[in-house]
Amino acid sequence: MTIIENIIDYLKPSNRIGKKQYSILFPLLLTTTCAIFLELDYRFIIHMPELVRAPAVIILLGLIIYFSLRDGIRGGITSTIITILYYCYISISQFSTENNLIADAERTLSFAIIYLFLATSIGGLKQKIDILIEKEENEKNKLQTIIQQMPAGVLVIEKNGKVTHANKQLEVISGYRIPVGTILEKDRTLLPETYNVKPSRSPLTQVLKGKALMKREYQIKRKDGKDRYIQISASPVWGHNHKISAATAVITDITQQKEQEQRRDDFINIASHELRTPITSMKLYVNSLSSRISEYNNVEINQIIESVKYQTEKLQDLVDDLLDVSRIRTGKMTFRKEVFLLNGLLEETVNSLHAIIKHHKIIFSNDQSLMVLADKFRLNQVIINLITNASKYSPAGTNIIINTKLLNGNAIVSVKDSGMGISKEQQKKIFNRLYQVSDTKIRTFPGLGIGLYISKQIISRHRGRIWVESEKGKGSTFYFSLPLYKKS
Ligand code: ADP
C-alpha cells in the first residue's frame, strides 16, 4: 500500500464501522488547522476577513458531520467546540457596534445548538451501529468457536456452493483441508474427490434440492488412501421467500463402530458354523439314546431324555437364527419361492404350535384364500417367530389371535396378543439386529433379539412390509403384508 492509500484508508469513515475507536485528537487537530487556515487565507491572502463567515459555516459544518460519522459523539462534539470557538473569535475580531456583537452571539448560540444536535444524533447513530455490529461479531465468533470445538465435522455452504464454515474435525476425518471461501460444485460430492458416491446422489446435491438427510452412511477414501465410513446428517437452511439459502452438514467418523460390527458379524458367523456340527451330533445321540431307553419304560429317565431333546432343539434353533443373521449380513440368504395358499401355511403352523404353546389359546379362523409367491420355509419362520413372541411376552391364559385380510392387492397377516406391549420409542428399534427391550421393572426374557430382525429381512425380500401397533401394557399386534400372487 502506498502512503496515499494508507492516508485514504485512515480517513475513510466506513473503515471504522463496527470498531469502537473514537479519536478526539484527530478532530481537534484537523478542525483547528482548518479554522487557522481559513482565517489566515482570508486575512492575509484575500485581504477580506469579513467574507470568512460563509466558508467557515460550510467547511466546518462538513467537518462536524464527517467526524460524527468517523469518531462518533466524541469526534462530532470536539469538532463542534473548535468551530464555535472560532465563530466567537470571528465575532470578537470583527465587531463594530455593541448591537452587532449581541446579534452575533445569538447567531453563534443557534449554530452551537444545531451543530451539537447534529453531532450527537449522527455520532450516536454511528455508535449504535458499532454496538450492533460488535454484538453480531461476538455471536459469530462464539458460533465459530463452538463449530471448531465440535467433535464432529461441520460443513456449511451457501446455495452457490461457497464454503462458509468448515471445521478442523472435518479435515481430520477426510484428510482434506477445505478453506472457507472455496466453491464446492453443487453437482459434485460433499467433499470433492473424497466421497465415492454418484454425484447425483451426493449429500450436498440432495440437501440443496431441499431434502434433509438423517444419519446417512457413506464410505469414503481419505486423502491418505485409507477407507473410512462416515455418517452424515444434513439439512437445508431456508432463507427469505422460502428459498434454500445454504446447506449444513454434520459428519461423524463411524469407522470404529463399523469395524466392531464387522468383528461381531465375523464372530457370529464362525461361532454358529462351529456349533452346528456338535449340535447335529448331539441330536443324533440323544435320539438314539431316547429310542433305546424307551424300551425300559422308566418314566423319570424318559422325562430327563425328553428335556435334553427339547433343550437341544432350542439350541439348534438359536444357532440356525445366528446362521441366518450371518447369511443376511453377507447377502447369502437364498429363497426358494413357490405359489401356495398363505392360509394353508398359517393353519399348518398354528397346528404345529398348539403342541408347544400350551399356556395360551391360539385363535385362527381360516376363511380366506390368499395366494402368494413366497419361500414357504422362510415365511413359516416369520409366523413362528411372531406367535412365539406373542406367547413369550403375554401372560399365560390370554389369547393369541391370528387374522388375515386382503388390502390393495396385498395379503395382510396380523398376530395380536394381550401382553406387556411396546412403547412408541421401542417400536422403532425392535426390528434392529440384537435389540431387546430393556425394562428394569419387567423381568428379562430369554432370546437374542434377532427374531424380528430376521423376519423383517425375510419379508422385505418378498417385497412386503412388517410393522407393529402397540401400547405399553395393553398388548401388541404385529402385521406383515405380502403382495398377492398374480398370474402373468
Ligand atoms: P427376542 O424375542 O429373541 O428377544 P425378537 O427380535 O423376536 O427377539 O424381539 C425383539 C424384542 O421385541 C424383544 O426382546 C421384545 O422386547 C420385543 N417384542 C417382540 N415381540 C413382542 C410382543 N409380542 N410383545 C412385547 N414385546 C415384544
mmCIF file with all atom_site columns, C-alpha atoms in Angstrom, residues 61-263:
data_model
loop_
_atom_site.group_PDB
_atom_site.id
_atom_site.type_symbol
_atom_site.label_atom_id
_atom_site.label_alt_id
_atom_site.label_comp_id
_atom_site.label_asym_id
_atom_site.label_entity_id
_atom_site.label_seq_id
_atom_site.pdbx_PDB_ins_code
_atom_site.Cartn_x
_atom_site.Cartn_y
_atom_site.Cartn_z
_atom_site.occupancy
_atom_site.B_iso_or_equiv
_atom_site.pdbx_formal_charge
_atom_site.auth_seq_id
_atom_site.auth_comp_id
_atom_site.auth_asym_id
_atom_site.auth_atom_id
_atom_site.pdbx_PDB_model_num
ATOM 1   C CA . LEU A 1 61  ? -20.189 22.019  9.271  1.00 0.00 ? 61  LEU A CA 1
ATOM 2   C CA . GLY A 1 62  ? -18.886 19.459  6.785  1.00 0.00 ? 62  GLY A CA 1
ATOM 3   C CA . LEU A 1 63  ? -16.088 18.587  9.240  1.00 0.00 ? 63  LEU A CA 1
ATOM 4   C CA . ILE A 1 64  ? -18.543 18.178  12.133 1.00 0.00 ? 64  ILE A CA 1
ATOM 5   C CA . ILE A 1 65  ? -20.655 15.746  10.092 1.00 0.00 ? 65  ILE A CA 1
ATOM 6   C CA . TYR A 1 66  ? -17.531 13.916  8.926  1.00 0.00 ? 66  TYR A CA 1
ATOM 7   C CA . PHE A 1 67  ? -16.126 13.495  12.447 1.00 0.00 ? 67  PHE A CA 1
ATOM 8   C CA . SER A 1 68  ? -19.503 12.458  13.866 1.00 0.00 ? 68  SER A CA 1
ATOM 9   C CA . LEU A 1 69  ? -19.553 9.668   11.271 1.00 0.00 ? 69  LEU A CA 1
ATOM 10  C CA . ARG A 1 70  ? -15.917 8.753   11.803 1.00 0.00 ? 70  ARG A CA 1
ATOM 11  C CA . ASP A 1 71  ? -15.442 9.207   15.565 1.00 0.00 ? 71  ASP A CA 1
ATOM 12  C CA . GLY A 1 72  ? -18.945 9.146   16.994 1.00 0.00 ? 72  GLY A CA 1
ATOM 13  C CA . ILE A 1 73  ? -20.318 11.668  19.508 1.00 0.00 ? 73  ILE A CA 1
ATOM 14  C CA . ARG A 1 74  ? -16.839 12.466  20.856 1.00 0.00 ? 74  ARG A CA 1
ATOM 15  C CA . GLY A 1 75  ? -15.457 13.374  17.432 1.00 0.00 ? 75  GLY A CA 1
ATOM 16  C CA . GLY A 1 76  ? -18.539 15.417  16.471 1.00 0.00 ? 76  GLY A CA 1
ATOM 17  C CA . ILE A 1 77  ? -18.559 17.391  19.740 1.00 0.00 ? 77  ILE A CA 1
ATOM 18  C CA . THR A 1 78  ? -14.795 18.064  19.638 1.00 0.00 ? 78  THR A CA 1
ATOM 19  C CA . SER A 1 79  ? -15.162 19.437  16.125 1.00 0.00 ? 79  SER A CA 1
ATOM 20  C CA . THR A 1 80  ? -18.254 21.473  17.200 1.00 0.00 ? 80  THR A CA 1
ATOM 21  C CA . ILE A 1 81  ? -16.408 23.067  20.177 1.00 0.00 ? 81  ILE A CA 1
ATOM 22  C CA . ILE A 1 82  ? -13.492 24.183  17.969 1.00 0.00 ? 82  ILE A CA 1
ATOM 23  C CA . THR A 1 83  ? -15.939 25.531  15.358 1.00 0.00 ? 83  THR A CA 1
ATOM 24  C CA . ILE A 1 84  ? -17.973 27.523  17.909 1.00 0.00 ? 84  ILE A CA 1
ATOM 25  C CA . LEU A 1 85  ? -14.767 28.902  19.487 1.00 0.00 ? 85  LEU A CA 1
ATOM 26  C CA . TYR A 1 86  ? -13.671 30.025  16.011 1.00 0.00 ? 86  TYR A CA 1
ATOM 27  C CA . TYR A 1 87  ? -17.097 31.648  15.383 1.00 0.00 ? 87  TYR A CA 1
ATOM 28  C CA . CYS A 1 88  ? -16.672 33.524  18.702 1.00 0.00 ? 88  CYS A CA 1
ATOM 29  C CA . TYR A 1 89  ? -13.233 34.638  17.606 1.00 0.00 ? 89  TYR A CA 1
ATOM 30  C CA . ILE A 1 90  ? -14.651 35.914  14.272 1.00 0.00 ? 90  ILE A CA 1
ATOM 31  C CA . SER A 1 91  ? -17.379 37.878  16.100 1.00 0.00 ? 91  SER A CA 1
ATOM 32  C CA . ILE A 1 92  ? -14.958 39.430  18.554 1.00 0.00 ? 92  ILE A CA 1
ATOM 33  C CA . SER A 1 93  ? -12.308 40.259  15.962 1.00 0.00 ? 93  SER A CA 1
ATOM 34  C CA . GLN A 1 94  ? -14.796 41.802  13.536 1.00 0.00 ? 94  GLN A CA 1
ATOM 35  C CA . PHE A 1 95  ? -17.251 43.609  15.836 1.00 0.00 ? 95  PHE A CA 1
ATOM 36  C CA . SER A 1 96  ? -18.144 47.233  15.130 1.00 0.00 ? 96  SER A CA 1
ATOM 37  C CA . THR A 1 97  ? -21.116 48.139  17.340 1.00 0.00 ? 97  THR A CA 1
ATOM 38  C CA . GLU A 1 98  ? -22.381 46.585  20.544 1.00 0.00 ? 98  GLU A CA 1
ATOM 39  C CA . ASN A 1 99  ? -25.600 45.604  18.770 1.00 0.00 ? 99  ASN A CA 1
ATOM 40  C CA . ASN A 1 100 ? -23.643 43.717  16.208 1.00 0.00 ? 100 ASN A CA 1
ATOM 41  C CA . LEU A 1 101 ? -21.880 41.728  18.925 1.00 0.00 ? 101 LEU A CA 1
ATOM 42  C CA . ILE A 1 102 ? -25.162 40.708  20.594 1.00 0.00 ? 102 ILE A CA 1
ATOM 43  C CA . ALA A 1 103 ? -26.685 39.667  17.254 1.00 0.00 ? 103 ALA A CA 1
ATOM 44  C CA . ASP A 1 104 ? -23.522 37.696  16.502 1.00 0.00 ? 104 ASP A CA 1
ATOM 45  C CA . ALA A 1 105 ? -23.613 35.998  19.909 1.00 0.00 ? 105 ALA A CA 1
ATOM 46  C CA . GLU A 1 106 ? -27.263 34.954  19.321 1.00 0.00 ? 106 GLU A CA 1
ATOM 47  C CA . ARG A 1 107 ? -26.387 33.562  15.872 1.00 0.00 ? 107 ARG A CA 1
ATOM 48  C CA . THR A 1 108 ? -23.368 31.686  17.262 1.00 0.00 ? 108 THR A CA 1
ATOM 49  C CA . LEU A 1 109 ? -25.520 30.202  20.013 1.00 0.00 ? 109 LEU A CA 1
ATOM 50  C CA . SER A 1 110 ? -28.067 28.988  17.413 1.00 0.00 ? 110 SER A CA 1
ATOM 51  C CA . PHE A 1 111 ? -25.254 27.448  15.398 1.00 0.00 ? 111 PHE A CA 1
ATOM 52  C CA . ALA A 1 112 ? -23.884 25.818  18.543 1.00 0.00 ? 112 ALA A CA 1
ATOM 53  C CA . ILE A 1 113 ? -27.289 24.231  19.326 1.00 0.00 ? 113 ILE A CA 1
ATOM 54  C CA . ILE A 1 114 ? -27.796 22.982  15.738 1.00 0.00 ? 114 ILE A CA 1
ATOM 55  C CA . TYR A 1 115 ? -24.228 21.631  15.500 1.00 0.00 ? 115 TYR A CA 1
ATOM 56  C CA . LEU A 1 116 ? -24.437 19.899  18.867 1.00 0.00 ? 116 LEU A CA 1
ATOM 57  C CA . PHE A 1 117 ? -27.737 18.326  17.886 1.00 0.00 ? 117 PHE A CA 1
ATOM 58  C CA . LEU A 1 118 ? -26.208 17.099  14.609 1.00 0.00 ? 118 LEU A CA 1
ATOM 59  C CA . ALA A 1 119 ? -23.040 15.803  16.298 1.00 0.00 ? 119 ALA A CA 1
ATOM 60  C CA . THR A 1 120 ? -24.940 13.889  18.991 1.00 0.00 ? 120 THR A CA 1
ATOM 61  C CA . SER A 1 121 ? -27.538 12.375  16.652 1.00 0.00 ? 121 SER A CA 1
ATOM 62  C CA . ILE A 1 122 ? -25.164 11.383  13.824 1.00 0.00 ? 122 ILE A CA 1
ATOM 63  C CA . GLY A 1 123 ? -22.431 10.321  16.281 1.00 0.00 ? 123 GLY A CA 1
ATOM 64  C CA . GLY A 1 124 ? -24.995 8.459   18.433 1.00 0.00 ? 124 GLY A CA 1
ATOM 65  C CA . LEU A 1 125 ? -26.273 6.600   15.392 1.00 0.00 ? 125 LEU A CA 1
ATOM 66  C CA . LYS A 1 126 ? -22.750 5.615   14.391 1.00 0.00 ? 126 LYS A CA 1
ATOM 67  C CA . GLN A 1 127 ? -22.051 4.323   17.929 1.00 0.00 ? 127 GLN A CA 1
ATOM 68  C CA . LYS A 1 128 ? -25.306 2.324   17.980 1.00 0.00 ? 128 LYS A CA 1
ATOM 69  C CA . ILE A 1 129 ? -24.379 0.708   14.668 1.00 0.00 ? 129 ILE A CA 1
ATOM 70  C CA . ASP A 1 130 ? -20.952 -0.138  16.104 1.00 0.00 ? 130 ASP A CA 1
ATOM 71  C CA . ILE A 1 131 ? -22.539 -1.816  19.139 1.00 0.00 ? 131 ILE A CA 1
ATOM 72  C CA . LEU A 1 132 ? -24.884 -3.858  16.934 1.00 0.00 ? 132 LEU A CA 1
ATOM 73  C CA . ILE A 1 133 ? -22.056 -4.933  14.649 1.00 0.00 ? 133 ILE A CA 1
ATOM 74  C CA . GLU A 1 134 ? -19.874 -5.822  17.619 1.00 0.00 ? 134 GLU A CA 1
ATOM 75  C CA . LYS A 1 135 ? -22.687 -7.909  19.102 1.00 0.00 ? 135 LYS A CA 1
ATOM 76  C CA . GLU A 1 136 ? -23.125 -9.753  15.813 1.00 0.00 ? 136 GLU A CA 1
ATOM 77  C CA . GLU A 1 137 ? -19.376 -10.304 15.547 1.00 0.00 ? 137 GLU A CA 1
ATOM 78  C CA . ASN A 1 138 ? -19.343 -11.732 19.084 1.00 0.00 ? 138 ASN A CA 1
ATOM 79  C CA . GLU A 1 139 ? -22.189 -14.115 18.246 1.00 0.00 ? 139 GLU A CA 1
ATOM 80  C CA . LYS A 1 140 ? -20.368 -15.119 15.067 1.00 0.00 ? 140 LYS A CA 1
ATOM 81  C CA . ASN A 1 141 ? -17.168 -15.745 16.981 1.00 0.00 ? 141 ASN A CA 1
ATOM 82  C CA . LYS A 1 142 ? -18.999 -17.771 19.596 1.00 0.00 ? 142 LYS A CA 1
ATOM 83  C CA . LEU A 1 143 ? -20.610 -19.909 16.888 1.00 0.00 ? 143 LEU A CA 1
ATOM 84  C CA . GLN A 1 144 ? -17.291 -20.262 15.112 1.00 0.00 ? 144 GLN A CA 1
ATOM 85  C CA . THR A 1 145 ? -15.620 -21.439 18.343 1.00 0.00 ? 145 THR A CA 1
ATOM 86  C CA . ILE A 1 146 ? -18.385 -23.957 19.007 1.00 0.00 ? 146 ILE A CA 1
ATOM 87  C CA . ILE A 1 147 ? -18.132 -25.260 15.444 1.00 0.00 ? 147 ILE A CA 1
ATOM 88  C CA . GLN A 1 148 ? -14.362 -25.524 15.688 1.00 0.00 ? 148 GLN A CA 1
ATOM 89  C CA . GLN A 1 149 ? -14.524 -27.337 19.038 1.00 0.00 ? 149 GLN A CA 1
ATOM 90  C CA . MET A 1 150 ? -17.155 -29.843 17.954 1.00 0.00 ? 150 MET A CA 1
ATOM 91  C CA . PRO A 1 151 ? -16.022 -33.462 17.951 1.00 0.00 ? 151 PRO A CA 1
ATOM 92  C CA . ALA A 1 152 ? -17.866 -33.927 14.625 1.00 0.00 ? 152 ALA A CA 1
ATOM 93  C CA . GLY A 1 153 ? -17.037 -32.470 11.237 1.00 0.00 ? 153 GLY A CA 1
ATOM 94  C CA . VAL A 1 154 ? -19.139 -29.439 10.303 1.00 0.00 ? 154 VAL A CA 1
ATOM 95  C CA . LEU A 1 155 ? -19.580 -28.027 6.829  1.00 0.00 ? 155 LEU A CA 1
ATOM 96  C CA . VAL A 1 156 ? -21.788 -25.089 5.882  1.00 0.00 ? 156 VAL A CA 1
ATOM 97  C CA . ILE A 1 157 ? -22.107 -23.988 2.290  1.00 0.00 ? 157 ILE A CA 1
ATOM 98  C CA . GLU A 1 158 ? -24.111 -21.316 0.562  1.00 0.00 ? 158 GLU A CA 1
ATOM 99  C CA . LYS A 1 159 ? -26.512 -22.074 -2.269 1.00 0.00 ? 159 LYS A CA 1
ATOM 100 C CA . ASN A 1 160 ? -23.776 -21.423 -4.844 1.00 0.00 ? 160 ASN A CA 1
ATOM 101 C CA . GLY A 1 161 ? -21.514 -23.975 -3.202 1.00 0.00 ? 161 GLY A CA 1
ATOM 102 C CA . LYS A 1 162 ? -19.302 -21.472 -1.359 1.00 0.00 ? 162 LYS A CA 1
ATOM 103 C CA . VAL A 1 163 ? -17.985 -22.822 1.937  1.00 0.00 ? 163 VAL A CA 1
ATOM 104 C CA . THR A 1 164 ? -18.772 -20.554 4.893  1.00 0.00 ? 164 THR A CA 1
ATOM 105 C CA . HIS A 1 165 ? -17.777 -22.923 7.707  1.00 0.00 ? 165 HIS A CA 1
ATOM 106 C CA . ALA A 1 166 ? -15.569 -25.995 7.699  1.00 0.00 ? 166 ALA A CA 1
ATOM 107 C CA . ASN A 1 167 ? -14.066 -27.080 10.988 1.00 0.00 ? 167 ASN A CA 1
ATOM 108 C CA . LYS A 1 168 ? -10.846 -28.847 11.934 1.00 0.00 ? 168 LYS A CA 1
ATOM 109 C CA . GLN A 1 169 ? -12.564 -32.171 12.630 1.00 0.00 ? 169 GLN A CA 1
ATOM 110 C CA . LEU A 1 170 ? -13.731 -32.308 9.020  1.00 0.00 ? 170 LEU A CA 1
ATOM 111 C CA . GLU A 1 171 ? -10.104 -32.164 7.972  1.00 0.00 ? 171 GLU A CA 1
ATOM 112 C CA . VAL A 1 172 ? -9.235  -34.886 10.496 1.00 0.00 ? 172 VAL A CA 1
ATOM 113 C CA . ILE A 1 173 ? -11.962 -37.145 9.086  1.00 0.00 ? 173 ILE A CA 1
ATOM 114 C CA . SER A 1 174 ? -11.292 -36.678 5.387  1.00 0.00 ? 174 SER A CA 1
ATOM 115 C CA . GLY A 1 175 ? -7.654  -35.613 5.337  1.00 0.00 ? 175 GLY A CA 1
ATOM 116 C CA . TYR A 1 176 ? -8.638  -32.704 3.081  1.00 0.00 ? 176 TYR A CA 1
ATOM 117 C CA . ARG A 1 177 ? -8.464  -29.078 4.136  1.00 0.00 ? 177 ARG A CA 1
ATOM 118 C CA . ILE A 1 178 ? -11.384 -27.041 2.898  1.00 0.00 ? 178 ILE A CA 1
ATOM 119 C CA . PRO A 1 179 ? -10.641 -23.331 3.290  1.00 0.00 ? 179 PRO A CA 1
ATOM 120 C CA . VAL A 1 180 ? -13.571 -21.003 3.900  1.00 0.00 ? 180 VAL A CA 1
ATOM 121 C CA . GLY A 1 181 ? -14.497 -19.376 0.600  1.00 0.00 ? 181 GLY A CA 1
ATOM 122 C CA . THR A 1 182 ? -13.804 -22.484 -1.504 1.00 0.00 ? 182 THR A CA 1
ATOM 123 C CA . ILE A 1 183 ? -16.523 -23.110 -4.042 1.00 0.00 ? 183 ILE A CA 1
ATOM 124 C CA . LEU A 1 184 ? -17.728 -26.697 -3.953 1.00 0.00 ? 184 LEU A CA 1
ATOM 125 C CA . GLU A 1 185 ? -19.558 -27.544 -7.118 1.00 0.00 ? 185 GLU A CA 1
ATOM 126 C CA . LYS A 1 186 ? -23.169 -28.264 -6.414 1.00 0.00 ? 186 LYS A CA 1
ATOM 127 C CA . ASP A 1 187 ? -23.320 -31.378 -8.531 1.00 0.00 ? 187 ASP A CA 1
ATOM 128 C CA . ARG A 1 188 ? -20.208 -32.880 -7.001 1.00 0.00 ? 188 ARG A CA 1
ATOM 129 C CA . THR A 1 189 ? -19.884 -34.903 -3.856 1.00 0.00 ? 189 THR A CA 1
ATOM 130 C CA . LEU A 1 190 ? -19.775 -33.317 -0.419 1.00 0.00 ? 190 LEU A CA 1
ATOM 131 C CA . LEU A 1 191 ? -16.014 -33.068 -0.432 1.00 0.00 ? 191 LEU A CA 1
ATOM 132 C CA . PRO A 1 192 ? -14.553 -33.161 -3.927 1.00 0.00 ? 192 PRO A CA 1
ATOM 133 C CA . GLU A 1 193 ? -12.734 -36.376 -4.824 1.00 0.00 ? 193 GLU A CA 1
ATOM 134 C CA . THR A 1 194 ? -13.406 -37.707 -1.351 1.00 0.00 ? 194 THR A CA 1
ATOM 135 C CA . TYR A 1 195 ? -16.765 -39.378 -1.333 1.00 0.00 ? 195 TYR A CA 1
ATOM 136 C CA . ASN A 1 196 ? -17.238 -42.235 -3.714 1.00 0.00 ? 196 ASN A CA 1
ATOM 137 C CA . VAL A 1 197 ? -20.938 -41.759 -4.339 1.00 0.00 ? 197 VAL A CA 1
ATOM 138 C CA . LYS A 1 198 ? -22.531 -40.829 -7.616 1.00 0.00 ? 198 LYS A CA 1
ATOM 139 C CA . PRO A 1 199 ? -22.650 -37.009 -7.966 1.00 0.00 ? 199 PRO A CA 1
ATOM 140 C CA . SER A 1 200 ? -26.444 -37.094 -8.430 1.00 0.00 ? 200 SER A CA 1
ATOM 141 C CA . ARG A 1 201 ? -26.762 -38.908 -5.080 1.00 0.00 ? 201 ARG A CA 1
ATOM 142 C CA . SER A 1 202 ? -24.207 -36.781 -3.267 1.00 0.00 ? 202 SER A CA 1
ATOM 143 C CA . PRO A 1 203 ? -25.400 -35.463 0.080  1.00 0.00 ? 203 PRO A CA 1
ATOM 144 C CA . LEU A 1 204 ? -24.987 -31.833 -0.923 1.00 0.00 ? 204 LEU A CA 1
ATOM 145 C CA . THR A 1 205 ? -26.915 -32.156 -4.162 1.00 0.00 ? 205 THR A CA 1
ATOM 146 C CA . GLN A 1 206 ? -29.794 -33.699 -2.271 1.00 0.00 ? 206 GLN A CA 1
ATOM 147 C CA . VAL A 1 207 ? -29.747 -31.121 0.525  1.00 0.00 ? 207 VAL A CA 1
ATOM 148 C CA . LEU A 1 208 ? -29.639 -28.165 -1.859 1.00 0.00 ? 208 LEU A CA 1
ATOM 149 C CA . LYS A 1 209 ? -32.733 -29.627 -3.505 1.00 0.00 ? 209 LYS A CA 1
ATOM 150 C CA . GLY A 1 210 ? -34.496 -29.359 -0.167 1.00 0.00 ? 210 GLY A CA 1
ATOM 151 C CA . LYS A 1 211 ? -34.064 -32.872 1.210  1.00 0.00 ? 211 LYS A CA 1
ATOM 152 C CA . ALA A 1 212 ? -32.815 -33.344 4.775  1.00 0.00 ? 212 ALA A CA 1
ATOM 153 C CA . LEU A 1 213 ? -30.540 -36.320 5.435  1.00 0.00 ? 213 LEU A CA 1
ATOM 154 C CA . MET A 1 214 ? -30.591 -38.188 8.732  1.00 0.00 ? 214 MET A CA 1
ATOM 155 C CA . LYS A 1 215 ? -27.594 -40.323 9.657  1.00 0.00 ? 215 LYS A CA 1
ATOM 156 C CA . ARG A 1 216 ? -26.814 -41.427 6.101  1.00 0.00 ? 216 ARG A CA 1
ATOM 157 C CA . GLU A 1 217 ? -23.776 -43.672 5.878  1.00 0.00 ? 217 GLU A CA 1
ATOM 158 C CA . TYR A 1 218 ? -21.119 -43.364 3.187  1.00 0.00 ? 218 TYR A CA 1
ATOM 159 C CA . GLN A 1 219 ? -17.807 -44.979 2.506  1.00 0.00 ? 219 GLN A CA 1
ATOM 160 C CA . ILE A 1 220 ? -15.018 -42.587 1.678  1.00 0.00 ? 220 ILE A CA 1
ATOM 161 C CA . LYS A 1 221 ? -11.405 -42.708 0.729  1.00 0.00 ? 221 LYS A CA 1
ATOM 162 C CA . ARG A 1 222 ? -9.268  -40.414 2.845  1.00 0.00 ? 222 ARG A CA 1
ATOM 163 C CA . LYS A 1 223 ? -6.581  -38.282 1.287  1.00 0.00 ? 223 LYS A CA 1
ATOM 164 C CA . ASP A 1 224 ? -4.033  -40.817 2.552  1.00 0.00 ? 224 ASP A CA 1
ATOM 165 C CA . GLY A 1 225 ? -5.886  -43.584 0.686  1.00 0.00 ? 225 GLY A CA 1
ATOM 166 C CA . LYS A 1 226 ? -7.451  -45.211 3.776  1.00 0.00 ? 226 LYS A CA 1
ATOM 167 C CA . ASP A 1 227 ? -11.097 -46.313 3.616  1.00 0.00 ? 227 ASP A CA 1
ATOM 168 C CA . ARG A 1 228 ? -13.326 -44.686 6.206  1.00 0.00 ? 228 ARG A CA 1
ATOM 169 C CA . TYR A 1 229 ? -17.024 -44.896 6.993  1.00 0.00 ? 229 TYR A CA 1
ATOM 170 C CA . ILE A 1 230 ? -18.799 -41.669 7.751  1.00 0.00 ? 230 ILE A CA 1
ATOM 171 C CA . GLN A 1 231 ? -22.285 -40.719 8.832  1.00 0.00 ? 231 GLN A CA 1
ATOM 172 C CA . ILE A 1 232 ? -23.828 -37.502 7.562  1.00 0.00 ? 232 ILE A CA 1
ATOM 173 C CA . SER A 1 233 ? -26.804 -35.573 8.883  1.00 0.00 ? 233 SER A CA 1
ATOM 174 C CA . ALA A 1 234 ? -27.510 -32.580 6.715  1.00 0.00 ? 234 ALA A CA 1
ATOM 175 C CA . SER A 1 235 ? -30.310 -30.123 6.191  1.00 0.00 ? 235 SER A CA 1
ATOM 176 C CA . PRO A 1 236 ? -31.110 -27.119 4.031  1.00 0.00 ? 236 PRO A CA 1
ATOM 177 C CA . VAL A 1 237 ? -31.251 -23.619 5.533  1.00 0.00 ? 237 VAL A CA 1
ATOM 178 C CA . TRP A 1 238 ? -34.374 -21.830 4.363  1.00 0.00 ? 238 TRP A CA 1
ATOM 179 C CA . GLY A 1 239 ? -33.976 -18.125 3.722  1.00 0.00 ? 239 GLY A CA 1
ATOM 180 C CA . HIS A 1 240 ? -36.485 -15.430 2.780  1.00 0.00 ? 240 HIS A CA 1
ATOM 181 C CA . ASN A 1 241 ? -39.214 -16.284 0.225  1.00 0.00 ? 241 ASN A CA 1
ATOM 182 C CA . HIS A 1 242 ? -38.978 -19.930 1.335  1.00 0.00 ? 242 HIS A CA 1
ATOM 183 C CA . LYS A 1 243 ? -35.902 -20.432 -0.810 1.00 0.00 ? 243 LYS A CA 1
ATOM 184 C CA . ILE A 1 244 ? -32.886 -22.503 0.205  1.00 0.00 ? 244 ILE A CA 1
ATOM 185 C CA . SER A 1 245 ? -30.019 -20.191 1.119  1.00 0.00 ? 245 SER A CA 1
ATOM 186 C CA . ALA A 1 246 ? -27.479 -22.675 2.469  1.00 0.00 ? 246 ALA A CA 1
ATOM 187 C CA . ALA A 1 247 ? -26.863 -26.250 3.496  1.00 0.00 ? 247 ALA A CA 1
ATOM 188 C CA . THR A 1 248 ? -25.390 -27.516 6.756  1.00 0.00 ? 248 THR A CA 1
ATOM 189 C CA . ALA A 1 249 ? -23.847 -30.920 7.288  1.00 0.00 ? 249 ALA A CA 1
ATOM 190 C CA . VAL A 1 250 ? -22.584 -32.668 10.420 1.00 0.00 ? 250 VAL A CA 1
ATOM 191 C CA . ILE A 1 251 ? -20.205 -35.501 9.662  1.00 0.00 ? 251 ILE A CA 1
ATOM 192 C CA . THR A 1 252 ? -19.031 -38.195 12.071 1.00 0.00 ? 252 THR A CA 1
ATOM 193 C CA . ASP A 1 253 ? -16.453 -40.883 11.558 1.00 0.00 ? 253 ASP A CA 1
ATOM 194 C CA . ILE A 1 254 ? -18.084 -44.252 12.259 1.00 0.00 ? 254 ILE A CA 1
ATOM 195 C CA . THR A 1 255 ? -15.213 -46.428 11.033 1.00 0.00 ? 255 THR A CA 1
ATOM 196 C CA . GLN A 1 256 ? -14.519 -47.842 14.509 1.00 0.00 ? 256 GLN A CA 1
ATOM 197 C CA . GLN A 1 257 ? -18.157 -48.706 15.022 1.00 0.00 ? 257 GLN A CA 1
ATOM 198 C CA . LYS A 1 258 ? -18.266 -50.356 11.579 1.00 0.00 ? 258 LYS A CA 1
ATOM 199 C CA . GLU A 1 259 ? -15.145 -52.363 12.323 1.00 0.00 ? 259 GLU A CA 1
ATOM 200 C CA . GLN A 1 260 ? -16.643 -53.500 15.617 1.00 0.00 ? 260 GLN A CA 1
ATOM 201 C CA . GLU A 1 261 ? -19.808 -54.556 13.790 1.00 0.00 ? 261 GLU A CA 1
ATOM 202 C CA . GLN A 1 262 ? -17.677 -56.445 11.288 1.00 0.00 ? 262 GLN A CA 1
ATOM 203 C CA . ARG A 1 263 ? -15.838 -58.240 14.091 1.00 0.00 ? 263 ARG A CA 1
#
